[in-house]
PDB file of C-alpha atoms in Angstrom:
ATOM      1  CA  UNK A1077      -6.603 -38.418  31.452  1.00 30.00           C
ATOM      2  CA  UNK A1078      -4.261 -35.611  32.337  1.00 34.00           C
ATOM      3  CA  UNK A1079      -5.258 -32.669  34.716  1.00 36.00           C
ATOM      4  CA  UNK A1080      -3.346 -29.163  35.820  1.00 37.00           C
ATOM      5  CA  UNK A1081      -4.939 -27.016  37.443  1.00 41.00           C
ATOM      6  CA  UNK A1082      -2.032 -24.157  37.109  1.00 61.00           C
ATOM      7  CA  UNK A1083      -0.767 -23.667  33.140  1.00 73.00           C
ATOM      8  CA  UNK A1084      -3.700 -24.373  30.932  1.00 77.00           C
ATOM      9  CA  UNK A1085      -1.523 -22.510  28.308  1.00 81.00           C
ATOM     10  CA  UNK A1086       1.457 -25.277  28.990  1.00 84.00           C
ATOM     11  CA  UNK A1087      -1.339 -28.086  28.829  1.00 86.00           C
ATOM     12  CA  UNK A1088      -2.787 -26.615  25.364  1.00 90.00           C
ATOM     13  CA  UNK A1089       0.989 -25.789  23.935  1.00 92.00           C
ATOM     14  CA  UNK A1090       1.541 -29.656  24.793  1.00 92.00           C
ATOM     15  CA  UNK A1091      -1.737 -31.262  23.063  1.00 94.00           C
ATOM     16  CA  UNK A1092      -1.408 -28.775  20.000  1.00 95.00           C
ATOM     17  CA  UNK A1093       2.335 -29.825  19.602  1.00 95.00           C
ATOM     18  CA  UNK A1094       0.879 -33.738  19.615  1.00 95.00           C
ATOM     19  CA  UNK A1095      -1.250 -33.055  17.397  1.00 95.00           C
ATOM     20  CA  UNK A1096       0.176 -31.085  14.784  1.00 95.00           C
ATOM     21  CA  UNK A1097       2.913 -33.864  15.221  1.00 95.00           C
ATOM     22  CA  UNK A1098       0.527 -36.422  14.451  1.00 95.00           C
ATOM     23  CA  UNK A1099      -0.967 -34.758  11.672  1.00 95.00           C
ATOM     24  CA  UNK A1100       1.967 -33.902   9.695  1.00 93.00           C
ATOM     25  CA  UNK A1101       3.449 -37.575  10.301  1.00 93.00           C
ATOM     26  CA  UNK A1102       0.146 -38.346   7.832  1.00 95.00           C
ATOM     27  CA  UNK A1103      -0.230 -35.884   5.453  1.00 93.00           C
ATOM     28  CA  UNK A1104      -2.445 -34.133   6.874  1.00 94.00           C
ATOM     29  CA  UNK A1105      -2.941 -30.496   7.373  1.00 95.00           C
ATOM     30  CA  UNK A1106      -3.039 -29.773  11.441  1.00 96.00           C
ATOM     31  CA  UNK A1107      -6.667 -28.186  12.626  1.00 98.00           C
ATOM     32  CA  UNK A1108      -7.181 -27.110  16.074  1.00 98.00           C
ATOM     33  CA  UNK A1109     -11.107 -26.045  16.927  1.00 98.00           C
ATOM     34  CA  UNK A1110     -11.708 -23.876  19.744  1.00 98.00           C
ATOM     35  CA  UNK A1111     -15.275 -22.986  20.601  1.00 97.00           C
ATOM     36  CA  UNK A1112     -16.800 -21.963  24.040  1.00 94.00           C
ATOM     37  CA  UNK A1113     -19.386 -19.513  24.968  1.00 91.00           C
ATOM     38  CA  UNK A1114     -18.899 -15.316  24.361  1.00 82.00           C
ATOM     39  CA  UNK A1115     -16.413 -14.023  26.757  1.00 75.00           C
ATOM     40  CA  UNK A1116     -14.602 -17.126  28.178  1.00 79.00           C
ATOM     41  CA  UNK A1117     -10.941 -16.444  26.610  1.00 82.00           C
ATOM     42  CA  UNK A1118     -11.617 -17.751  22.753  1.00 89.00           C
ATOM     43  CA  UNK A1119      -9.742 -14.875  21.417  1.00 87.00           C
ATOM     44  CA  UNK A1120      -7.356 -13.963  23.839  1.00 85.00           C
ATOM     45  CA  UNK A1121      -6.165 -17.862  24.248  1.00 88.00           C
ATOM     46  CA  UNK A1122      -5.953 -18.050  20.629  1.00 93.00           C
ATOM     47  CA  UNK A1123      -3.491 -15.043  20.330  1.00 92.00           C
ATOM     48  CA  UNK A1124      -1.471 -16.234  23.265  1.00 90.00           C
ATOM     49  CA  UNK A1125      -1.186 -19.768  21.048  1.00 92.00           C
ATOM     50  CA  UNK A1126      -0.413 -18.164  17.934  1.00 94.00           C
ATOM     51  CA  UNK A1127       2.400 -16.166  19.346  1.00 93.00           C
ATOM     52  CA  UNK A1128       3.294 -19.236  21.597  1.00 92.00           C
ATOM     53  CA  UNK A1129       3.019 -21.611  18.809  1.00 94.00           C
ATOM     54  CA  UNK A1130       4.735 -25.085  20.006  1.00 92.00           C
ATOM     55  CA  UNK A1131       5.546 -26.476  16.407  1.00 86.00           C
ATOM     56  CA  UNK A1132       7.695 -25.401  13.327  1.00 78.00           C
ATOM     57  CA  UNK A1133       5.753 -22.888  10.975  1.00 77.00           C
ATOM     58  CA  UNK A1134       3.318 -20.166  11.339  1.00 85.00           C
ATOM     59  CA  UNK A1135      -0.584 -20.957  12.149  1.00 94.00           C
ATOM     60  CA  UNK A1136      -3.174 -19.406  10.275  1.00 96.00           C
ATOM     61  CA  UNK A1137      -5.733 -17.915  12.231  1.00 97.00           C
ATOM     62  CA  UNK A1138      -9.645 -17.453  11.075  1.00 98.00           C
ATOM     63  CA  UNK A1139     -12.172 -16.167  13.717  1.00 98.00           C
ATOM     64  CA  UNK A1140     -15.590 -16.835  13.873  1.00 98.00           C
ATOM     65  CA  UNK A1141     -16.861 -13.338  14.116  1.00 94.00           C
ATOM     66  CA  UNK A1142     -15.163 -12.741  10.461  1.00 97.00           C
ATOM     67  CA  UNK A1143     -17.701 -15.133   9.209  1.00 96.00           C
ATOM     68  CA  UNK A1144     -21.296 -15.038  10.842  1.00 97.00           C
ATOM     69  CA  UNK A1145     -23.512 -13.727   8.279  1.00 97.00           C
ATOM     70  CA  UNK A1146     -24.623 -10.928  11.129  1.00 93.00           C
ATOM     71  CA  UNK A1147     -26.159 -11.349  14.951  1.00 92.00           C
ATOM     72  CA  UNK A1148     -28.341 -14.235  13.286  1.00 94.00           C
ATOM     73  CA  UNK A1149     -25.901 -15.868  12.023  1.00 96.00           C
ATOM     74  CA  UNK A1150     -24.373 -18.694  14.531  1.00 97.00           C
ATOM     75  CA  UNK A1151     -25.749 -21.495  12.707  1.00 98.00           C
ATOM     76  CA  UNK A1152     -25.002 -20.162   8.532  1.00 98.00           C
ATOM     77  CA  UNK A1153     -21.610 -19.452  10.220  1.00 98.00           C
ATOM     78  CA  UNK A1154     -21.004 -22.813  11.559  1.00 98.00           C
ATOM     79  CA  UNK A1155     -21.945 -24.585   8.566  1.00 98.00           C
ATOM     80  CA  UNK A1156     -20.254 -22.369   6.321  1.00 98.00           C
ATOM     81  CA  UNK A1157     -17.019 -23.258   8.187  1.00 99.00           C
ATOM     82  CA  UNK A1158     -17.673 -26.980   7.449  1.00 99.00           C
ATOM     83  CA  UNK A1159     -18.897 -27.117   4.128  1.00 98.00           C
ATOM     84  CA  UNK A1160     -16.397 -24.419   2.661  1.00 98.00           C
ATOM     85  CA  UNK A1161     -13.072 -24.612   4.753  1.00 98.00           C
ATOM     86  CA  UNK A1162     -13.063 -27.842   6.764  1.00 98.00           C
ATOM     87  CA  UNK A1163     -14.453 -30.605   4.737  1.00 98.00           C
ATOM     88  CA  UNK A1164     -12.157 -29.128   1.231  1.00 98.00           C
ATOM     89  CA  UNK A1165      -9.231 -28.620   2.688  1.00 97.00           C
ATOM     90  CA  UNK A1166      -9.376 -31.937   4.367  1.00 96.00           C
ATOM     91  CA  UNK A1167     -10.624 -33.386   0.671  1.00 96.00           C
ATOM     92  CA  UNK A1168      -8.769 -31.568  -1.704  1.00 95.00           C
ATOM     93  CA  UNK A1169      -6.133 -29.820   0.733  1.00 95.00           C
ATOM     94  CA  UNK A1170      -7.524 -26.546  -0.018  1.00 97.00           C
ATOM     95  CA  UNK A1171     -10.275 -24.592   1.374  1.00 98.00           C
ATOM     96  CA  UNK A1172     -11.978 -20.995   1.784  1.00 98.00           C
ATOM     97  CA  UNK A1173     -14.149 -18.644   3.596  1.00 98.00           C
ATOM     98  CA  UNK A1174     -16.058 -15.775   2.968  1.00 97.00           C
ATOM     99  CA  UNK A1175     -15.918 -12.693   5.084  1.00 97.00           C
ATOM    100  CA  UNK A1176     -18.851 -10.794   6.711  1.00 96.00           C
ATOM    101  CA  UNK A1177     -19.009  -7.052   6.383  1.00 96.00           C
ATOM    102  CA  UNK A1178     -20.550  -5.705   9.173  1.00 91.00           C
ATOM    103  CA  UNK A1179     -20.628  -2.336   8.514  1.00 92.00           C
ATOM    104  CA  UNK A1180     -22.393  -3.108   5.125  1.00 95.00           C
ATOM    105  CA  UNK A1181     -24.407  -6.191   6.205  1.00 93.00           C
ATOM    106  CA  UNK A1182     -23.366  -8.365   3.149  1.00 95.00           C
ATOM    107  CA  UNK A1183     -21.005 -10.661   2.260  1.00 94.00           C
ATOM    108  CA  UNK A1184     -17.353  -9.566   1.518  1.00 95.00           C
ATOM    109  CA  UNK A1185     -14.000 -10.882  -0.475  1.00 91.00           C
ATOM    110  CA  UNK A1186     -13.464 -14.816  -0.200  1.00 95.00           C
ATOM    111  CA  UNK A1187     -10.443 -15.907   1.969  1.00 96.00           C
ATOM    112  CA  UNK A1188      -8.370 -18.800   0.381  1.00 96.00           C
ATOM    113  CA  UNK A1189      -6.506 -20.994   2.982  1.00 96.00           C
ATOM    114  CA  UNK A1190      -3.877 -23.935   1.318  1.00 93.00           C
ATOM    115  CA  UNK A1191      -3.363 -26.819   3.005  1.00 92.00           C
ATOM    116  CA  UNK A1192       0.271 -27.390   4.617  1.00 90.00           C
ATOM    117  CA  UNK A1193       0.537 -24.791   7.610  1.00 90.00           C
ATOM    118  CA  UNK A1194      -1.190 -25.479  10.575  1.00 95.00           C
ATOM    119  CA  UNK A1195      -5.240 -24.076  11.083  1.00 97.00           C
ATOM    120  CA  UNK A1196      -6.452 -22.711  13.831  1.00 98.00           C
ATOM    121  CA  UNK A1197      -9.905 -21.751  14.196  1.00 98.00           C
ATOM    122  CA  UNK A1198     -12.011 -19.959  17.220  1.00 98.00           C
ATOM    123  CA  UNK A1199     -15.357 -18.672  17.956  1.00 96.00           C
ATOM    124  CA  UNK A1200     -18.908 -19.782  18.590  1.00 96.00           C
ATOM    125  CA  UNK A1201     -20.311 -22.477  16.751  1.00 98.00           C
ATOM    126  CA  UNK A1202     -16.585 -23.889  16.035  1.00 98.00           C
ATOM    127  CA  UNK A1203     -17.226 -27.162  17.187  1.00 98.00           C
ATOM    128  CA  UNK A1204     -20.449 -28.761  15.497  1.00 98.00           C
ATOM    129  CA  UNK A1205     -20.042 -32.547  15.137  1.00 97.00           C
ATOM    130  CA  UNK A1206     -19.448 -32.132  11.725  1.00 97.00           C
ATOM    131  CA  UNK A1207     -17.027 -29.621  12.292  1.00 98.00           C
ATOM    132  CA  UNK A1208     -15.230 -31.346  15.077  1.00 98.00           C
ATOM    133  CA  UNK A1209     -14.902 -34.907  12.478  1.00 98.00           C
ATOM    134  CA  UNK A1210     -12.344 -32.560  10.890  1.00 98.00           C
ATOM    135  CA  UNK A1211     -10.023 -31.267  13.181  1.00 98.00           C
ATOM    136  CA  UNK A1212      -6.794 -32.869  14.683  1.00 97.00           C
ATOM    137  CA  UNK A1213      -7.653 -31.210  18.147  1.00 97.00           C
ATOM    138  CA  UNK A1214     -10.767 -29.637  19.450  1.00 97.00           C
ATOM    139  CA  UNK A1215     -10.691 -26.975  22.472  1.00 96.00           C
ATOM    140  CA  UNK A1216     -13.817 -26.349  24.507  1.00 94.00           C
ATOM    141  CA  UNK A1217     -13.584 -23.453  26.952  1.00 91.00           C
ATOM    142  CA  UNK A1218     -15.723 -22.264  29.861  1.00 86.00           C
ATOM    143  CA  UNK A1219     -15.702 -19.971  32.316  1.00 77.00           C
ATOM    144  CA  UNK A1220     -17.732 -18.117  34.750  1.00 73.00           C
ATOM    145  CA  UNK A1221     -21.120 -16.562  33.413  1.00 67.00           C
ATOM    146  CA  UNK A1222     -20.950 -13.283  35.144  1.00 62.00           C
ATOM    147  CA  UNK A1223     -17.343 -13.357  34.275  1.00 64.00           C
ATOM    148  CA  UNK A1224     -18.435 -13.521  30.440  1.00 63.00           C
ATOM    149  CA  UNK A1225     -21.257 -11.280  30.170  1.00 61.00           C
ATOM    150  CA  UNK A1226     -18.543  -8.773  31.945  1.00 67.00           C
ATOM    151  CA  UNK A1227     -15.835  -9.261  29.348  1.00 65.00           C
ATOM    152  CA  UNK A1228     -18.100  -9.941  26.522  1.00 60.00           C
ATOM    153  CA  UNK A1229     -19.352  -6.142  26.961  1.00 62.00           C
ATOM    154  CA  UNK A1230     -16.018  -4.779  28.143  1.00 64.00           C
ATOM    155  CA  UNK A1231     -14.324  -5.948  24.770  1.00 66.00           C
ATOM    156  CA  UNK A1232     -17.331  -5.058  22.311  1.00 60.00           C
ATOM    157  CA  UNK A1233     -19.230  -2.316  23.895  1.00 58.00           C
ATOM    158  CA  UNK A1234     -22.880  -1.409  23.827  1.00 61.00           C
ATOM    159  CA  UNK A1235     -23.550  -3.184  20.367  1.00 65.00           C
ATOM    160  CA  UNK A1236     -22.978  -6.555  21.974  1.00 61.00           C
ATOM    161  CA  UNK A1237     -24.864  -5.386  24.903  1.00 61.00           C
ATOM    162  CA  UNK A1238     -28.095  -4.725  22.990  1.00 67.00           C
ATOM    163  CA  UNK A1239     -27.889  -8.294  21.038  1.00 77.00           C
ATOM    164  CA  UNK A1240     -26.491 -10.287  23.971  1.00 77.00           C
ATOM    165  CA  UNK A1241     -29.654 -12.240  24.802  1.00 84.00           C
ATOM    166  CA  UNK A1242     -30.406 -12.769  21.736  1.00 89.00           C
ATOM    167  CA  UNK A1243     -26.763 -14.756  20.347  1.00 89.00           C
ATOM    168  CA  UNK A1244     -26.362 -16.283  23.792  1.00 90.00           C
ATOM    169  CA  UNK A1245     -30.365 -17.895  22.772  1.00 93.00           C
ATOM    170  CA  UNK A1246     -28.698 -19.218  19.412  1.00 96.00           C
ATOM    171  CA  UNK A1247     -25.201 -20.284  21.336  1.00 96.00           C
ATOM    172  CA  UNK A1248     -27.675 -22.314  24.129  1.00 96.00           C
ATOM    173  CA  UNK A1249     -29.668 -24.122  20.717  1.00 97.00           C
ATOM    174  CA  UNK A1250     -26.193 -25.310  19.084  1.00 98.00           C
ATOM    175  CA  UNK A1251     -24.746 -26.155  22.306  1.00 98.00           C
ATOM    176  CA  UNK A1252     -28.186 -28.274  22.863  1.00 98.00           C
ATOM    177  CA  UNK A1253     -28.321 -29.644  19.296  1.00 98.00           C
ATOM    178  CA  UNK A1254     -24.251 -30.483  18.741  1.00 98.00           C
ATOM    179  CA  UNK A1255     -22.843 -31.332  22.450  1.00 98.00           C
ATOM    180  CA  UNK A1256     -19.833 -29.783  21.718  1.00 97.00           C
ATOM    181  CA  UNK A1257     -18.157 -29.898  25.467  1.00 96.00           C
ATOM    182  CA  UNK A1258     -18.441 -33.592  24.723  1.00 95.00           C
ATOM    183  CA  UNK A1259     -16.819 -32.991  21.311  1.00 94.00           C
ATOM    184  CA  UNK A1260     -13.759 -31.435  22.523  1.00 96.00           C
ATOM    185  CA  UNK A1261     -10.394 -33.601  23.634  1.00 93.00           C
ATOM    186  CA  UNK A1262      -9.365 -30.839  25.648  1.00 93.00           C
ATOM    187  CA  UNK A1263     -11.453 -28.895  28.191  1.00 92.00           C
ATOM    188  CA  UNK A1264     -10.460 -25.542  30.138  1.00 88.00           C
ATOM    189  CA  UNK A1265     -12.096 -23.444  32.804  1.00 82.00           C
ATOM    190  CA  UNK A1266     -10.403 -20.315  32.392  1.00 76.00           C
ATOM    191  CA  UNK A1267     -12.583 -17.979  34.510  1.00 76.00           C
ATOM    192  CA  UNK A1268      -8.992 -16.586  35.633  1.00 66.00           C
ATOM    193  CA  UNK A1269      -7.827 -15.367  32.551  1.00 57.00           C
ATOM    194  CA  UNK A1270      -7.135 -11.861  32.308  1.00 59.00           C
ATOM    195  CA  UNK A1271      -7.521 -10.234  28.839  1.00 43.00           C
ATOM    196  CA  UNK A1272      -4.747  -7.669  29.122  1.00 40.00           C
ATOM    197  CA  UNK A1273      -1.851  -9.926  30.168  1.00 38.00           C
ATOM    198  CA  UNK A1274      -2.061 -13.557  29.971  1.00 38.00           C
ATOM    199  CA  UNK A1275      -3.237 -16.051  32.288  1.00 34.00           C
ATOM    200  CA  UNK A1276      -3.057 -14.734  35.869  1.00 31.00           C
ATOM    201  CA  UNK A1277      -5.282 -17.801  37.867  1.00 30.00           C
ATOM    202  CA  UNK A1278      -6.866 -21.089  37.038  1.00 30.00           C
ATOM    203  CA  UNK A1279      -9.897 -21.349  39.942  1.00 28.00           C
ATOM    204  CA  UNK A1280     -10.721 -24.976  38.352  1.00 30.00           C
ATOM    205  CA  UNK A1281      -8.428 -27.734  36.789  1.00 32.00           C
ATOM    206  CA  UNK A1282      -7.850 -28.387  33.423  1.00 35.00           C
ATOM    207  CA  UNK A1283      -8.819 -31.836  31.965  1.00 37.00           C
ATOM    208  CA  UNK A1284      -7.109 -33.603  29.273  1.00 38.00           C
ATOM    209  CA  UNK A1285      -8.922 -36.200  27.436  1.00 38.00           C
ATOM    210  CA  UNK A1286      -7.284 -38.359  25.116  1.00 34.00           C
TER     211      UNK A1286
END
């Protein structure tokens, strides 16, 4: 078990360069998970990975939010990740997903993803158990609740505002039904992360499981 309680982005960098490592010493096509309730740093600690990517090539990115089937949709969105990306690509080496239009509240274009370059994935409902049997790292983040309602809002405005009760009641049922905290190999509390610019202070460690 490894712990720093001062560069979670250092400690991620590392495990993702392990496990890509590890992954393309097999064949395999490298999949890193990150799930974690609204507002505690899925997308901004994504970003900062993809443009501080620790390996050769460039990652492919897919968020979560480009695939729930609208504010009920954790669960279709979860499964959908599984049963149409995950599970081919790790099959067949070759996967998809289909976009949500939200504006139009139906389905949109299919997304093809090849297998080869690395997969990263982020959002809520990431990290079912059947998800998680799939990737070559899984990321569970946390943070402060006040801190999350506060960002959540800040970043999507009053729409998220008027539905937040009712997705964090859907995140709270997965969380309850798939464990995923206990799914992940790497854990962060990153209640110091600021949005705008990076990661500014870590008020709890980081824990490494391997």
């Amino acid at each position: 078990m490894h712990r720093s309680a001062d560069d979670p982005i250092g400690v991620l960098r590392s495990a993702v360069a392990r496990a890509v490592a590890d992954a393309t010493s097999a064949g395999r096509t490298p999949i890193v998970l990150i799930d974690g309730p609204s507002g505690a740093g899925k997308s901004t600690l994504a970003d900062l990975l993809i443009a501080r990517w620790p390996a050769e090539g460039r990652p492919r990115l897919v968020r979560m939010d480009d695939l729930y089937p609208g504010w009920d949709g954790l669960d279709a969105g979860s499964e959908a990740l599984g049963r149409d990306l995950l599970e081919p690509l790790r099959a067949i080496g070759a996967g998809s997903w289909r976009r949500w239009d939200w504006a139009g509240h139906h389905p949109a274009g299919a997304e093809l993803v090849a297998g080869g370059e690395p997969l990263v994935v982020e959002g809520c409902g990431t990290l079912s158990r059947r998800n998680a049997a799939c990737a070559d790292l899984t990321v569970w983040l946390e943070a402060d609740d006040a801190l999350r309602k506060e960002r959540a809002l800040a970043r999507d405005g009053e729409t998220f505002a008027a539905e937040w009760d009712r997705w964090q009641a859907q995140f709270e049922r997965f969380v309850a039904r798939e464990h995923p905290r206990a799914a992940a190999n790497l854990v962060l509390d990153v209640t110091g992360l600021d949005l705008p610019g990076g990661i500014t202070e870590v008020r709890s460690g980081t824990t490494v499981e391997s």
